Amino acid sequence: MDEIDRAIIKELQTNARIANTELADRVGLTPSPCLRRVQRLEQAGVIRGYHALIDPAAVDQSFEVFVDIELVGQSRTIVDTFESAIVKVDRVVDARRMFGAPDYHIIVAVKDVAEYETFVTDQLMNLPGLQRLQSRFPMKKLTSRNR
């Protein structure tokens, strides 16, 4: 990957709907070589897809909660069962298995604190292998990068 590829990626991160001719102009190429580079980046898995950024408030998901989760144990069965369940929960917008404590860090997006309380009671607390969870509410989002 060279500087032109990096420039293409940067432009596509800013505007994935940019026309190939404009993209080529911005990175200093003609349209045909630019398109070939984009296709090569897609085939190599560098560009994994194109997505629309949605206003969370428009879809009742503007209240984000950071949740740290600890499991009852670390056996393969407990971990696999928990992971299979958590990825199916629609309000979980990000889930990461951590080294050390906590075992998992997830981000939940809901409408408000009342919906979060219902979500915890009805869904999170019923996840297999869950021992403990701790919720934190961000005060202010300073930056968010589409990576």
Short mmCIF file of N, CA, C and O in Angstrom, two decimals:
data_model
loop_
_atom_site.label_atom_id
_atom_site.label_comp_id
_atom_site.label_asym_id
_atom_site.label_seq_id
_atom_site.Cartn_x
_atom_site.Cartn_y
_atom_site.Cartn_z
N MET A 1 0.86 -1.18 0.00
CA MET A 1 0.00 0.00 0.00
C MET A 1 0.89 1.23 0.00
O MET A 1 1.79 1.35 0.82
N ASP A 2 0.61 2.13 -0.92
CA ASP A 2 1.43 3.33 -1.03
C ASP A 2 0.62 4.56 -0.63
O ASP A 2 -0.51 4.46 -0.15
N GLU A 3 1.22 5.72 -0.82
CA GLU A 3 0.56 6.97 -0.41
C GLU A 3 -0.72 7.25 -1.19
O GLU A 3 -1.66 7.83 -0.65
N ILE A 4 -0.77 6.84 -2.45
CA ILE A 4 -2.00 7.05 -3.24
C ILE A 4 -3.12 6.17 -2.68
O ILE A 4 -4.26 6.63 -2.53
N ASP A 5 -2.81 4.92 -2.34
CA ASP A 5 -3.82 4.05 -1.72
C ASP A 5 -4.32 4.67 -0.41
O ASP A 5 -5.52 4.68 -0.13
N ARG A 6 -3.41 5.19 0.39
CA ARG A 6 -3.80 5.82 1.65
C ARG A 6 -4.68 7.04 1.40
O ARG A 6 -5.64 7.30 2.13
N ALA A 7 -4.37 7.80 0.35
CA ALA A 7 -5.18 8.96 0.02
C ALA A 7 -6.57 8.54 -0.44
O ALA A 7 -7.57 9.17 -0.08
N ILE A 8 -6.65 7.47 -1.21
CA ILE A 8 -7.95 6.94 -1.64
C ILE A 8 -8.77 6.54 -0.43
O ILE A 8 -9.95 6.88 -0.31
N ILE A 9 -8.16 5.82 0.49
CA ILE A 9 -8.86 5.37 1.70
C ILE A 9 -9.35 6.57 2.50
O ILE A 9 -10.50 6.59 2.96
N LYS A 10 -8.51 7.57 2.66
CA LYS A 10 -8.90 8.75 3.42
C LYS A 10 -10.10 9.45 2.78
O LYS A 10 -11.05 9.84 3.46
N GLU A 11 -10.07 9.59 1.47
CA GLU A 11 -11.19 10.22 0.77
C GLU A 11 -12.48 9.39 0.91
O GLU A 11 -13.56 9.94 1.14
N LEU A 12 -12.37 8.08 0.79
CA LEU A 12 -13.55 7.23 0.91
C LEU A 12 -14.10 7.20 2.33
O LEU A 12 -15.30 7.07 2.52
N GLN A 13 -13.24 7.35 3.32
CA GLN A 13 -13.71 7.44 4.70
C GLN A 13 -14.51 8.71 4.92
O GLN A 13 -15.44 8.74 5.71
N THR A 14 -14.14 9.76 4.22
CA THR A 14 -14.85 11.03 4.33
C THR A 14 -16.15 11.00 3.56
O THR A 14 -17.17 11.50 4.03
N ASN A 15 -16.12 10.39 2.37
CA ASN A 15 -17.31 10.35 1.52
C ASN A 15 -17.25 9.11 0.65
O ASN A 15 -16.63 9.12 -0.42
N ALA A 16 -17.90 8.04 1.08
CA ALA A 16 -17.87 6.78 0.34
C ALA A 16 -18.68 6.85 -0.95
O ALA A 16 -18.57 5.98 -1.80
N ARG A 17 -19.49 7.89 -1.11
CA ARG A 17 -20.31 8.03 -2.32
C ARG A 17 -19.67 8.94 -3.36
O ARG A 17 -20.29 9.28 -4.35
N ILE A 18 -18.43 9.30 -3.16
CA ILE A 18 -17.73 10.18 -4.10
C ILE A 18 -17.65 9.50 -5.47
O ILE A 18 -17.40 8.30 -5.56
N ALA A 19 -17.85 10.27 -6.51
CA ALA A 19 -17.72 9.73 -7.87
C ALA A 19 -16.27 9.37 -8.14
O ALA A 19 -15.35 10.06 -7.67
N ASN A 20 -16.06 8.32 -8.90
CA ASN A 20 -14.70 7.88 -9.20
C ASN A 20 -13.89 8.99 -9.87
O ASN A 20 -12.70 9.15 -9.60
N THR A 21 -14.53 9.77 -10.73
CA THR A 21 -13.79 10.85 -11.41
C THR A 21 -13.30 11.89 -10.42
O THR A 21 -12.17 12.36 -10.51
N GLU A 22 -14.14 12.23 -9.44
CA GLU A 22 -13.72 13.20 -8.43
C GLU A 22 -12.67 12.60 -7.51
O GLU A 22 -11.70 13.28 -7.14
N LEU A 23 -12.84 11.35 -7.14
CA LEU A 23 -11.84 10.67 -6.32
C LEU A 23 -10.49 10.66 -7.03
O LEU A 23 -9.46 10.98 -6.43
N ALA A 24 -10.50 10.29 -8.29
CA ALA A 24 -9.26 10.26 -9.06
C ALA A 24 -8.59 11.62 -9.09
O ALA A 24 -7.37 11.73 -8.90
N ASP A 25 -9.39 12.66 -9.29
CA ASP A 25 -8.85 14.02 -9.32
C ASP A 25 -8.21 14.39 -7.98
O ASP A 25 -7.13 14.98 -7.93
N ARG A 26 -8.88 14.03 -6.89
CA ARG A 26 -8.36 14.39 -5.56
C ARG A 26 -7.07 13.67 -5.19
O ARG A 26 -6.28 14.18 -4.40
N VAL A 27 -6.88 12.47 -5.73
CA VAL A 27 -5.67 11.71 -5.38
C VAL A 27 -4.60 11.77 -6.47
O VAL A 27 -3.55 11.14 -6.35
N GLY A 28 -4.88 12.52 -7.55
CA GLY A 28 -3.88 12.73 -8.58
C GLY A 28 -3.76 11.61 -9.60
O GLY A 28 -2.66 11.37 -10.11
N LEU A 29 -4.88 10.94 -9.88
CA LEU A 29 -4.87 9.88 -10.89
C LEU A 29 -5.92 10.18 -11.96
O LEU A 29 -6.78 11.04 -11.77
N THR A 30 -5.87 9.43 -13.03
CA THR A 30 -6.97 9.45 -13.99
C THR A 30 -7.98 8.41 -13.52
O THR A 30 -7.66 7.53 -12.70
N PRO A 31 -9.22 8.48 -14.01
CA PRO A 31 -10.28 7.59 -13.49
C PRO A 31 -9.99 6.09 -13.58
O PRO A 31 -10.25 5.36 -12.62
N SER A 32 -9.46 5.60 -14.69
CA SER A 32 -9.26 4.15 -14.83
C SER A 32 -8.29 3.57 -13.81
O SER A 32 -8.61 2.59 -13.13
N PRO A 33 -7.09 4.14 -13.65
CA PRO A 33 -6.19 3.60 -12.61
C PRO A 33 -6.74 3.76 -11.21
O PRO A 33 -6.51 2.91 -10.34
N CYS A 34 -7.50 4.82 -10.97
CA CYS A 34 -8.09 5.01 -9.65
C CYS A 34 -9.10 3.91 -9.36
O CYS A 34 -9.09 3.32 -8.28
N LEU A 35 -9.96 3.61 -10.33
CA LEU A 35 -10.95 2.55 -10.15
C LEU A 35 -10.28 1.21 -9.92
O LEU A 35 -10.70 0.43 -9.05
N ARG A 36 -9.21 0.93 -10.67
CA ARG A 36 -8.49 -0.33 -10.47
C ARG A 36 -7.92 -0.41 -9.06
O ARG A 36 -7.95 -1.47 -8.42
N ARG A 37 -7.40 0.69 -8.54
CA ARG A 37 -6.85 0.69 -7.17
C ARG A 37 -7.96 0.45 -6.15
O ARG A 37 -7.77 -0.31 -5.20
N VAL A 38 -9.09 1.11 -6.32
CA VAL A 38 -10.22 0.90 -5.40
C VAL A 38 -10.64 -0.57 -5.43
O VAL A 38 -10.84 -1.20 -4.38
N GLN A 39 -10.78 -1.13 -6.61
CA GLN A 39 -11.17 -2.53 -6.73
C GLN A 39 -10.13 -3.46 -6.09
O GLN A 39 -10.49 -4.44 -5.43
N ARG A 40 -8.86 -3.15 -6.26
CA ARG A 40 -7.80 -3.95 -5.64
C ARG A 40 -7.89 -3.87 -4.12
O ARG A 40 -7.75 -4.87 -3.42
N LEU A 41 -8.14 -2.66 -3.59
CA LEU A 41 -8.29 -2.49 -2.14
C LEU A 41 -9.50 -3.26 -1.62
O LEU A 41 -9.47 -3.82 -0.52
N GLU A 42 -10.57 -3.30 -2.40
CA GLU A 42 -11.75 -4.07 -2.01
C GLU A 42 -11.44 -5.56 -2.02
O GLU A 42 -11.76 -6.28 -1.06
N GLN A 43 -10.82 -6.05 -3.08
CA GLN A 43 -10.50 -7.48 -3.20
C GLN A 43 -9.52 -7.94 -2.12
O GLN A 43 -9.60 -9.07 -1.66
N ALA A 44 -8.62 -7.05 -1.72
CA ALA A 44 -7.64 -7.39 -0.69
C ALA A 44 -8.24 -7.33 0.72
O ALA A 44 -7.58 -7.72 1.68
N GLY A 45 -9.48 -6.84 0.83
CA GLY A 45 -10.12 -6.75 2.14
C GLY A 45 -9.75 -5.51 2.91
O GLY A 45 -10.13 -5.37 4.08
N VAL A 46 -8.99 -4.60 2.30
CA VAL A 46 -8.67 -3.34 2.97
C VAL A 46 -9.94 -2.51 3.10
O VAL A 46 -10.24 -1.98 4.16
N ILE A 47 -10.70 -2.42 2.02
CA ILE A 47 -12.02 -1.79 2.06
C ILE A 47 -13.01 -2.92 2.27
O ILE A 47 -13.20 -3.77 1.40
N ARG A 48 -13.62 -2.96 3.44
CA ARG A 48 -14.51 -4.06 3.80
C ARG A 48 -15.96 -3.81 3.46
O ARG A 48 -16.77 -4.71 3.51
N GLY A 49 -16.31 -2.57 3.13
CA GLY A 49 -17.68 -2.28 2.77
C GLY A 49 -17.94 -0.79 2.82
O GLY A 49 -17.05 0.00 3.15
N TYR A 50 -19.14 -0.42 2.45
CA TYR A 50 -19.56 0.97 2.44
C TYR A 50 -20.84 1.07 3.26
O TYR A 50 -21.73 0.23 3.14
N HIS A 51 -20.91 2.09 4.12
CA HIS A 51 -22.02 2.18 5.07
C HIS A 51 -22.57 3.60 5.13
O HIS A 51 -21.83 4.57 4.93
N ALA A 52 -23.83 3.68 5.46
CA ALA A 52 -24.45 4.98 5.72
C ALA A 52 -24.31 5.29 7.20
O ALA A 52 -24.51 4.42 8.05
N LEU A 53 -23.92 6.51 7.53
CA LEU A 53 -23.87 6.95 8.92
C LEU A 53 -25.24 7.52 9.27
O LEU A 53 -25.68 8.50 8.66
N ILE A 54 -25.90 6.93 10.22
CA ILE A 54 -27.27 7.29 10.58
C ILE A 54 -27.25 8.11 11.85
O ILE A 54 -26.52 7.81 12.80
N ASP A 55 -28.09 9.13 11.91
CA ASP A 55 -28.25 9.93 13.12
C ASP A 55 -28.89 9.04 14.19
O ASP A 55 -30.03 8.59 14.02
N PRO A 56 -28.17 8.74 15.27
CA PRO A 56 -28.72 7.84 16.30
C PRO A 56 -30.07 8.31 16.86
O PRO A 56 -30.94 7.48 17.15
N ALA A 57 -30.28 9.60 16.99
CA ALA A 57 -31.55 10.11 17.52
C ALA A 57 -32.71 9.77 16.59
O ALA A 57 -33.83 9.54 17.06
N ALA A 58 -32.45 9.72 15.29
CA ALA A 58 -33.52 9.42 14.33
C ALA A 58 -34.02 7.99 14.44
O ALA A 58 -35.13 7.68 14.02
N VAL A 59 -33.20 7.11 15.01
CA VAL A 59 -33.60 5.71 15.16
C VAL A 59 -33.66 5.29 16.63
O VAL A 59 -33.50 4.12 16.97
N ASP A 60 -33.89 6.27 17.50
CA ASP A 60 -34.02 6.04 18.95
C ASP A 60 -32.83 5.29 19.55
O ASP A 60 -33.00 4.36 20.35
N GLN A 61 -31.61 5.71 19.20
CA GLN A 61 -30.41 5.09 19.75
C GLN A 61 -29.38 6.14 20.18
O GLN A 61 -28.18 5.90 20.13
N SER A 62 -29.85 7.29 20.63
CA SER A 62 -28.91 8.36 20.97
C SER A 62 -28.34 8.24 22.38
O SER A 62 -27.38 8.93 22.72
N PHE A 63 -28.86 7.36 23.21
CA PHE A 63 -28.37 7.18 24.57
C PHE A 63 -27.43 5.97 24.58
O PHE A 63 -27.87 4.83 24.49
N GLU A 64 -26.12 6.24 24.64
CA GLU A 64 -25.14 5.16 24.64
C GLU A 64 -24.69 4.84 26.07
O GLU A 64 -24.50 5.75 26.87
N VAL A 65 -24.51 3.58 26.31
CA VAL A 65 -24.06 3.11 27.62
C VAL A 65 -22.88 2.18 27.41
O VAL A 65 -22.92 1.29 26.56
N PHE A 66 -21.80 2.41 28.17
CA PHE A 66 -20.66 1.51 28.17
C PHE A 66 -20.88 0.50 29.28
O PHE A 66 -21.11 0.87 30.43
N VAL A 67 -20.78 -0.77 28.93
CA VAL A 67 -21.07 -1.83 29.90
C VAL A 67 -19.87 -2.76 29.98
O VAL A 67 -19.41 -3.28 28.96
N ASP A 68 -19.38 -2.95 31.19
CA ASP A 68 -18.32 -3.91 31.44
C ASP A 68 -18.96 -5.16 32.00
O ASP A 68 -19.80 -5.10 32.91
N ILE A 69 -18.57 -6.31 31.45
CA ILE A 69 -19.19 -7.58 31.81
C ILE A 69 -18.13 -8.56 32.29
O ILE A 69 -17.07 -8.69 31.67
N GLU A 70 -18.45 -9.24 33.38
CA GLU A 70 -17.62 -10.33 33.87
C GLU A 70 -18.44 -11.61 33.83
O GLU A 70 -19.62 -11.60 34.17
N LEU A 71 -17.79 -12.69 33.41
CA LEU A 71 -18.46 -13.98 33.31
C LEU A 71 -18.23 -14.81 34.57
O LEU A 71 -17.32 -14.52 35.35
N VAL A 72 -19.03 -15.85 34.73
CA VAL A 72 -18.90 -16.72 35.89
C VAL A 72 -17.65 -17.59 35.84
O VAL A 72 -17.21 -18.11 36.85
N GLY A 73 -17.08 -17.74 34.67
CA GLY A 73 -15.88 -18.53 34.50
C GLY A 73 -15.27 -18.27 33.13
O GLY A 73 -15.81 -17.52 32.34
N GLN A 74 -14.15 -18.93 32.87
CA GLN A 74 -13.43 -18.70 31.63
C GLN A 74 -13.36 -19.95 30.75
O GLN A 74 -12.55 -20.00 29.83
N SER A 75 -14.19 -20.93 31.01
CA SER A 75 -14.14 -22.14 30.19
C SER A 75 -14.57 -21.81 28.77
O SER A 75 -15.28 -20.84 28.51
N ARG A 76 -14.12 -22.63 27.86
CA ARG A 76 -14.44 -22.43 26.44
C ARG A 76 -15.94 -22.45 26.22
O ARG A 76 -16.47 -21.66 25.44
N THR A 77 -16.64 -23.32 26.92
CA THR A 77 -18.09 -23.42 26.77
C THR A 77 -18.78 -22.13 27.22
O THR A 77 -19.66 -21.62 26.52
N ILE A 78 -18.38 -21.60 28.38
CA ILE A 78 -18.98 -20.37 28.90
C ILE A 78 -18.72 -19.21 27.93
O ILE A 78 -19.63 -18.45 27.59
N VAL A 79 -17.47 -19.07 27.49
CA VAL A 79 -17.09 -17.97 26.59
C VAL A 79 -17.84 -18.09 25.26
O VAL A 79 -18.44 -17.13 24.78
N ASP A 80 -17.84 -19.28 24.66
CA ASP A 80 -18.51 -19.47 23.37
C ASP A 80 -20.00 -19.22 23.47
O ASP A 80 -20.59 -18.59 22.59
N THR A 81 -20.62 -19.71 24.52
CA THR A 81 -22.06 -19.53 24.70
C THR A 81 -22.40 -18.05 24.88
O THR A 81 -23.35 -17.54 24.27
N PHE A 82 -21.61 -17.36 25.71
CA PHE A 82 -21.86 -15.93 25.91
C PHE A 82 -21.67 -15.15 24.61
O PHE A 82 -22.52 -14.33 24.24
N GLU A 83 -20.58 -15.41 23.91
CA GLU A 83 -20.31 -14.67 22.68
C GLU A 83 -21.37 -14.92 21.61
O GLU A 83 -21.76 -14.00 20.90
N SER A 84 -21.84 -16.15 21.51
CA SER A 84 -22.90 -16.45 20.55
C SER A 84 -24.17 -15.68 20.88
O SER A 84 -24.90 -15.25 19.98
N ALA A 85 -24.44 -15.49 22.16
CA ALA A 85 -25.65 -14.77 22.58
C ALA A 85 -25.51 -13.26 22.42
O ALA A 85 -26.43 -12.59 21.92
N ILE A 86 -24.37 -12.70 22.80
CA ILE A 86 -24.22 -11.23 22.81
C ILE A 86 -24.26 -10.65 21.40
O ILE A 86 -24.77 -9.55 21.19
N VAL A 87 -23.72 -11.36 20.42
CA VAL A 87 -23.71 -10.82 19.06
C VAL A 87 -25.10 -10.78 18.43
O VAL A 87 -25.31 -10.11 17.42
N LYS A 88 -26.05 -11.46 19.03
CA LYS A 88 -27.43 -11.47 18.52
C LYS A 88 -28.30 -10.39 19.14
O LYS A 88 -29.43 -10.18 18.71
N VAL A 89 -27.78 -9.68 20.13
CA VAL A 89 -28.57 -8.66 20.83
C VAL A 89 -28.53 -7.37 20.02
O VAL A 89 -27.46 -6.77 19.84
N ASP A 90 -29.67 -6.93 19.52
CA ASP A 90 -29.70 -5.84 18.55
C ASP A 90 -29.28 -4.48 19.11
O ASP A 90 -28.77 -3.66 18.36
N ARG A 91 -29.44 -4.21 20.37
CA ARG A 91 -29.05 -2.90 20.91
C ARG A 91 -27.57 -2.83 21.27
O ARG A 91 -27.07 -1.77 21.63
N VAL A 92 -26.86 -3.93 21.17
CA VAL A 92 -25.41 -3.94 21.39
C VAL A 92 -24.77 -3.54 20.07
O VAL A 92 -24.82 -4.28 19.09
N VAL A 93 -24.17 -2.34 20.03
CA VAL A 93 -23.59 -1.83 18.79
C VAL A 93 -22.09 -2.09 18.69
O VAL A 93 -21.50 -1.93 17.63
N ASP A 94 -21.47 -2.51 19.79
CA ASP A 94 -20.05 -2.84 19.79
C ASP A 94 -19.80 -3.79 20.94
O ASP A 94 -20.31 -3.56 22.05
N ALA A 95 -19.07 -4.85 20.68
CA ALA A 95 -18.74 -5.81 21.74
C ALA A 95 -17.31 -6.27 21.55
O ALA A 95 -16.92 -6.67 20.45
N ARG A 96 -16.54 -6.20 22.64
CA ARG A 96 -15.13 -6.58 22.58
C ARG A 96 -14.77 -7.47 23.76
O ARG A 96 -15.09 -7.14 24.90
N ARG A 97 -14.06 -8.55 23.46
CA ARG A 97 -13.50 -9.40 24.51
C ARG A 97 -12.18 -8.77 24.93
O ARG A 97 -11.36 -8.40 24.09
N MET A 98 -11.97 -8.64 26.22
CA MET A 98 -10.82 -7.92 26.75
C MET A 98 -9.80 -8.87 27.37
O MET A 98 -10.14 -9.96 27.82
N PHE A 99 -8.54 -8.42 27.39
CA PHE A 99 -7.53 -9.08 28.21
C PHE A 99 -7.72 -8.56 29.63
O PHE A 99 -7.88 -7.35 29.83
N GLY A 100 -7.68 -9.41 30.60
CA GLY A 100 -7.84 -8.97 31.99
C GLY A 100 -9.29 -8.65 32.30
O GLY A 100 -10.21 -9.11 31.64
N ALA A 101 -9.49 -7.84 33.33
CA ALA A 101 -10.84 -7.48 33.76
C ALA A 101 -11.22 -6.13 33.17
O ALA A 101 -10.37 -5.24 33.10
N PRO A 102 -12.42 -5.96 32.73
CA PRO A 102 -13.52 -6.93 32.67
C PRO A 102 -13.30 -7.92 31.53
O PRO A 102 -12.43 -7.72 30.67
N ASP A 103 -14.14 -8.95 31.49
CA ASP A 103 -14.02 -9.93 30.42
C ASP A 103 -14.47 -9.35 29.08
O ASP A 103 -13.89 -9.65 28.04
N TYR A 104 -15.51 -8.51 29.12
CA TYR A 104 -16.05 -7.90 27.90
C TYR A 104 -16.38 -6.44 28.15
O TYR A 104 -16.77 -6.06 29.26
N HIS A 105 -16.24 -5.66 27.09
CA HIS A 105 -16.69 -4.27 27.11
C HIS A 105 -17.64 -4.13 25.93
O HIS A 105 -17.27 -4.45 24.80
N ILE A 106 -18.87 -3.71 26.21
CA ILE A 106 -19.84 -3.54 25.14
C ILE A 106 -20.39 -2.12 25.16
O ILE A 106 -20.32 -1.42 26.18
N ILE A 107 -20.91 -1.70 24.04
CA ILE A 107 -21.61 -0.42 23.95
C ILE A 107 -23.04 -0.73 23.53
O ILE A 107 -23.28 -1.44 22.55
N VAL A 108 -23.96 -0.18 24.30
CA VAL A 108 -25.39 -0.36 24.05
C VAL A 108 -25.96 0.98 23.63
O VAL A 108 -25.63 2.01 24.22
N ALA A 109 -26.81 0.98 22.61
CA ALA A 109 -27.44 2.21 22.15
C ALA A 109 -28.96 2.05 22.25
O ALA A 109 -29.54 1.17 21.61
N VAL A 110 -29.56 2.91 23.07
CA VAL A 110 -31.01 2.89 23.30
C VAL A 110 -31.56 4.31 23.27
O VAL A 110 -30.81 5.27 23.13
N LYS A 111 -32.86 4.43 23.44
CA LYS A 111 -33.50 5.75 23.39
C LYS A 111 -33.18 6.60 24.61
O LYS A 111 -32.85 7.77 24.51
N ASP A 112 -33.27 6.00 25.80
CA ASP A 112 -33.11 6.77 27.03
C ASP A 112 -32.82 5.83 28.20
O ASP A 112 -32.75 4.61 28.03
N VAL A 113 -32.68 6.39 29.38
CA VAL A 113 -32.33 5.58 30.56
C VAL A 113 -33.45 4.59 30.91
O VAL A 113 -33.17 3.47 31.36
N ALA A 114 -34.68 4.94 30.69
CA ALA A 114 -35.79 4.03 30.97
C ALA A 114 -35.71 2.79 30.07
O ALA A 114 -35.89 1.65 30.53
N GLU A 115 -35.43 3.02 28.79
CA GLU A 115 -35.29 1.88 27.88
C GLU A 115 -34.06 1.04 28.25
O GLU A 115 -34.09 -0.18 28.15
N TYR A 116 -32.99 1.70 28.72
CA TYR A 116 -31.81 0.95 29.12
C TYR A 116 -32.12 0.06 30.33
O TYR A 116 -31.71 -1.10 30.37
N GLU A 117 -32.86 0.58 31.28
CA GLU A 117 -33.21 -0.21 32.47
C GLU A 117 -34.00 -1.45 32.06
O GLU A 117 -33.73 -2.56 32.53
N THR A 118 -34.93 -1.29 31.15
CA THR A 118 -35.72 -2.43 30.65
C THR A 118 -34.82 -3.40 29.90
O THR A 118 -34.92 -4.62 30.06
N PHE A 119 -33.93 -2.86 29.09
CA PHE A 119 -33.00 -3.69 28.33
C PHE A 119 -32.11 -4.53 29.25
O PHE A 119 -31.91 -5.72 29.02
N VAL A 120 -31.58 -3.91 30.30
CA VAL A 120 -30.73 -4.65 31.24
C VAL A 120 -31.53 -5.76 31.91
O VAL A 120 -31.08 -6.91 31.96
N THR A 121 -32.71 -5.42 32.38
CA THR A 121 -33.54 -6.40 33.10
C THR A 121 -33.99 -7.55 32.20
O THR A 121 -33.91 -8.71 32.59
N ASP A 122 -34.44 -7.21 31.01
CA ASP A 122 -35.02 -8.22 30.13
C ASP A 122 -34.01 -8.98 29.27
O ASP A 122 -34.26 -10.13 28.90
N GLN A 123 -32.89 -8.34 28.94
CA GLN A 123 -31.96 -9.00 28.02
C GLN A 123 -30.58 -9.25 28.61
O GLN A 123 -30.13 -10.39 28.65
N LEU A 124 -29.90 -8.21 29.07
CA LEU A 124 -28.52 -8.40 29.53
C LEU A 124 -28.44 -9.35 30.72
O LEU A 124 -27.58 -10.23 30.75
N MET A 125 -29.32 -9.18 31.68
CA MET A 125 -29.24 -10.02 32.88
C MET A 125 -29.59 -11.48 32.61
O MET A 125 -29.34 -12.35 33.44
N ASN A 126 -30.13 -11.75 31.44
CA ASN A 126 -30.49 -13.13 31.08
C ASN A 126 -29.45 -13.79 30.17
O ASN A 126 -29.67 -14.92 29.71
N LEU A 127 -28.35 -13.10 29.90
CA LEU A 127 -27.32 -13.69 29.05
C LEU A 127 -26.64 -14.86 29.77
O LEU A 127 -26.36 -14.78 30.97
N PRO A 128 -26.35 -15.92 29.04
CA PRO A 128 -25.70 -17.08 29.68
C PRO A 128 -24.28 -16.75 30.13
O PRO A 128 -23.54 -16.09 29.41
N GLY A 129 -23.94 -17.18 31.33
CA GLY A 129 -22.59 -17.00 31.84
C GLY A 129 -22.33 -15.66 32.51
O GLY A 129 -21.24 -15.43 33.03
N LEU A 130 -23.30 -14.76 32.50
CA LEU A 130 -23.10 -13.44 33.10
C LEU A 130 -23.00 -13.54 34.61
O LEU A 130 -23.85 -14.13 35.27
N GLN A 131 -21.95 -12.97 35.16
CA GLN A 131 -21.80 -12.89 36.61
C GLN A 131 -22.12 -11.49 37.11
O GLN A 131 -22.86 -11.31 38.05
N ARG A 132 -21.52 -10.47 36.42
CA ARG A 132 -21.68 -9.10 36.89
C ARG A 132 -21.57 -8.16 35.71
O ARG A 132 -20.85 -8.42 34.76
N LEU A 133 -22.28 -7.06 35.81
CA LEU A 133 -22.14 -6.01 34.81
C LEU A 133 -22.09 -4.67 35.50
O LEU A 133 -22.64 -4.48 36.58
N GLN A 134 -21.37 -3.75 34.87
CA GLN A 134 -21.26 -2.39 35.39
C GLN A 134 -21.51 -1.44 34.23
O GLN A 134 -20.89 -1.56 33.18
N SER A 135 -22.41 -0.49 34.44
CA SER A 135 -22.78 0.46 33.39
C SER A 135 -22.17 1.83 33.65
O SER A 135 -22.12 2.28 34.79
N ARG A 136 -21.73 2.45 32.57
CA ARG A 136 -21.23 3.82 32.66
C ARG A 136 -21.85 4.61 31.51
O ARG A 136 -21.95 4.12 30.39
N PHE A 137 -22.25 5.84 31.82
CA PHE A 137 -22.89 6.70 30.83
C PHE A 137 -21.94 7.83 30.45
O PHE A 137 -21.49 8.57 31.32
N PRO A 138 -21.61 7.96 29.17
CA PRO A 138 -20.72 9.06 28.79
C PRO A 138 -21.40 10.41 28.96
O PRO A 138 -22.61 10.54 28.73
N MET A 139 -20.63 11.39 29.36
CA MET A 139 -21.13 12.74 29.53
C MET A 139 -21.24 13.45 28.19
O MET A 139 -22.19 14.18 27.92
N LYS A 140 -20.22 13.23 27.33
CA LYS A 140 -20.13 13.98 26.09
C LYS A 140 -19.25 13.20 25.11
O LYS A 140 -18.20 12.70 25.50
N LYS A 141 -19.68 13.13 23.85
CA LYS A 141 -18.86 12.49 22.83
C LYS A 141 -18.00 13.56 22.17
O LYS A 141 -18.51 14.54 21.64
N LEU A 142 -16.70 13.38 22.24
CA LEU A 142 -15.78 14.35 21.69
C LEU A 142 -15.41 14.04 20.24
O LEU A 142 -15.24 14.96 19.44
N THR A 143 -15.27 12.78 19.92
CA THR A 143 -14.92 12.41 18.56
C THR A 143 -15.38 10.98 18.30
O THR A 143 -15.54 10.19 19.23
N SER A 144 -15.61 10.69 17.05
CA SER A 144 -15.96 9.34 16.62
C SER A 144 -15.49 9.19 15.20
O SER A 144 -15.88 9.96 14.32
N ARG A 145 -14.63 8.24 14.98
CA ARG A 145 -14.08 8.04 13.64
C ARG A 145 -14.67 6.80 13.02
O ARG A 145 -14.78 5.76 13.67
N ASN A 146 -15.01 6.90 11.77
CA ASN A 146 -15.52 5.75 11.03
C ASN A 146 -14.33 4.93 10.56
O ASN A 146 -13.66 5.28 9.62
N ARG A 147 -14.06 3.84 11.28
CA ARG A 147 -12.92 3.01 10.91
C ARG A 147 -13.40 1.65 10.51
O ARG A 147 -14.18 1.02 11.03
#
